[in-house]
mmCIF file of C-alpha atoms in Angstrom:
data_model
loop_
_atom_site.group_PDB
_atom_site.id
_atom_site.type_symbol
_atom_site.label_atom_id
_atom_site.label_comp_id
_atom_site.label_asym_id
_atom_site.label_seq_id
_atom_site.Cartn_x
_atom_site.Cartn_y
_atom_site.Cartn_z
ATOM 1 C CA MET A 800 0.000 0.000 0.000
ATOM 2 C CA ARG A 801 1.441 3.343 -0.996
ATOM 3 C CA PRO A 802 1.331 6.326 1.371
ATOM 4 C CA SER A 803 -1.536 8.749 0.766
ATOM 5 C CA MET A 804 0.482 11.991 1.058
ATOM 6 C CA ASN A 805 1.154 13.858 -2.189
ATOM 7 C CA GLN A 806 3.981 16.402 -2.414
ATOM 8 C CA GLU A 807 1.793 18.760 -4.496
ATOM 9 C CA ILE A 808 0.195 19.891 -1.224
ATOM 10 C CA PHE A 809 3.242 22.144 -0.688
ATOM 11 C CA ASN A 810 2.922 23.863 -4.069
ATOM 12 C CA ILE A 811 -0.654 25.119 -4.225
ATOM 13 C CA GLY A 812 -0.630 28.017 -1.788
ATOM 14 C CA LEU A 813 -2.419 26.568 1.232
ATOM 15 C CA SER A 814 -1.913 27.899 4.746
ATOM 16 C CA THR A 815 0.462 26.140 7.112
ATOM 17 C CA GLU A 816 -2.544 25.015 9.159
ATOM 18 C CA ALA A 817 -4.315 23.499 6.143
ATOM 19 C CA ILE A 818 -1.155 21.652 5.122
ATOM 20 C CA SER A 819 -0.802 20.372 8.694
ATOM 21 C CA VAL A 820 -4.384 19.094 8.675
ATOM 22 C CA TYR A 821 -3.779 17.407 5.317
ATOM 23 C CA LEU A 822 -0.708 15.660 6.731
ATOM 24 C CA LEU A 823 -2.697 14.516 9.771
ATOM 25 C CA CYS A 824 -5.429 13.183 7.480
ATOM 26 C CA CYS A 825 -2.830 11.269 5.476
ATOM 27 C CA SER A 826 -1.351 9.844 8.661
ATOM 28 C CA LEU A 827 -4.759 8.632 9.846
ATOM 29 C CA GLU A 828 -5.496 7.070 6.472
ATOM 30 C CA ASP A 829 -2.089 5.378 6.339
ATOM 31 C CA GLU A 830 -2.752 3.913 9.810
ATOM 32 C CA GLY A 831 -6.093 2.553 8.627
ATOM 33 C CA LYS A 832 -8.056 4.904 10.879
ATOM 34 C CA ALA A 833 -11.063 6.972 9.869
ATOM 35 C CA VAL A 834 -10.289 10.511 8.791
ATOM 36 C CA SER A 835 -12.895 11.852 11.183
ATOM 37 C CA MET A 836 -13.387 15.020 13.167
ATOM 38 C CA GLU A 837 -13.075 12.966 16.345
ATOM 39 C CA ASN A 838 -9.754 11.377 15.342
ATOM 40 C CA LEU A 839 -8.397 14.693 14.099
ATOM 41 C CA MET A 840 -9.331 16.466 17.344
ATOM 42 C CA ASP A 841 -7.396 13.792 19.260
ATOM 43 C CA ILE A 842 -4.149 14.740 17.475
ATOM 44 C CA TRP A 843 -4.713 18.415 16.513
ATOM 45 C CA ASN A 844 -2.762 20.838 18.696
ATOM 46 C CA SER A 845 -4.552 24.094 17.929
ATOM 47 C CA THR A 846 -8.124 25.326 18.273
ATOM 48 C CA LYS A 847 -11.181 23.516 16.983
ATOM 49 C CA GLN A 848 -12.002 26.614 14.918
ATOM 50 C CA ALA A 849 -8.582 26.467 13.221
ATOM 51 C CA LEU A 850 -9.163 22.787 12.438
ATOM 52 C CA ILE A 851 -12.613 23.489 11.000
ATOM 53 C CA GLN A 852 -11.281 26.370 8.869
ATOM 54 C CA SER A 853 -8.452 24.204 7.537
ATOM 55 C CA LEU A 854 -10.842 21.355 6.727
ATOM 56 C CA ASP A 855 -13.079 23.846 4.907
ATOM 57 C CA ASP A 856 -10.067 25.093 2.922
ATOM 58 C CA LEU A 857 -9.163 21.520 1.958
ATOM 59 C CA GLU A 858 -12.755 20.799 0.941
ATOM 60 C CA GLN A 859 -12.931 23.957 -1.189
ATOM 61 C CA ARG A 860 -9.811 22.826 -3.029
ATOM 62 C CA ASN A 861 -11.296 19.315 -3.491
ATOM 63 C CA ILE A 862 -8.476 17.726 -1.497
ATOM 64 C CA LEU A 863 -10.934 16.289 1.023
ATOM 65 C CA ARG A 864 -14.597 15.466 0.768
ATOM 66 C CA LYS A 865 -17.130 14.662 3.449
ATOM 67 C CA THR A 866 -18.452 11.139 3.270
ATOM 68 C CA ILE A 867 -20.513 11.147 6.482
ATOM 69 C CA SER A 868 -21.846 14.097 8.424
ATOM 70 C CA ASP A 869 -24.459 14.582 11.121
ATOM 71 C CA MET A 870 -25.462 17.301 13.541
ATOM 72 C CA ALA A 871 -23.243 15.956 16.357
ATOM 73 C CA ASP A 872 -19.840 16.666 14.730
ATOM 74 C CA ASN A 873 -19.600 13.043 13.565
ATOM 75 C CA ILE A 874 -17.910 13.923 10.294
ATOM 76 C CA VAL A 875 -15.790 11.536 8.254
ATOM 77 C CA TYR A 876 -13.671 12.684 5.326
ATOM 78 C CA GLN A 877 -12.034 10.998 2.384
ATOM 79 C CA LEU A 878 -8.836 12.168 0.711
ATOM 80 C CA THR A 879 -9.303 12.682 -3.012
ATOM 81 C CA ASP A 880 -6.969 11.875 -5.879
ATOM 82 C CA VAL A 881 -4.457 14.633 -6.649
ATOM 83 C CA HIS A 882 -5.814 14.835 -10.212
ATOM 84 C CA THR A 883 -9.095 16.236 -8.853
ATOM 85 C CA TRP A 884 -7.481 18.964 -6.727
ATOM 86 C CA ASP A 885 -8.008 22.647 -7.476
ATOM 87 C CA MET A 886 -4.357 23.565 -8.032
ATOM 88 C CA LYS A 887 -4.810 27.316 -8.506
ATOM 89 C CA ARG A 888 -2.691 29.278 -6.037
ATOM 90 C CA ARG A 889 -4.789 31.653 -3.965
#
């Protein structure tokens, strides 16, 4: 199984926080764990708001997509293929 992290993440103009969240998502996926809000909160070392903003940024760039979401913050994400990413620098 190949690692999920793609080096392009460093070249598309994302914030340091968004890149950090991406790397955490890749780590979870590589460990066979769900890329969920709960699992991310367990390893995230900043505020919940910063995590949410970074996840939103990754979703807007089509790097992550929600696969499950409910009203109780039970959100699960899936990493997308690099070929579907919005690569425009912002």
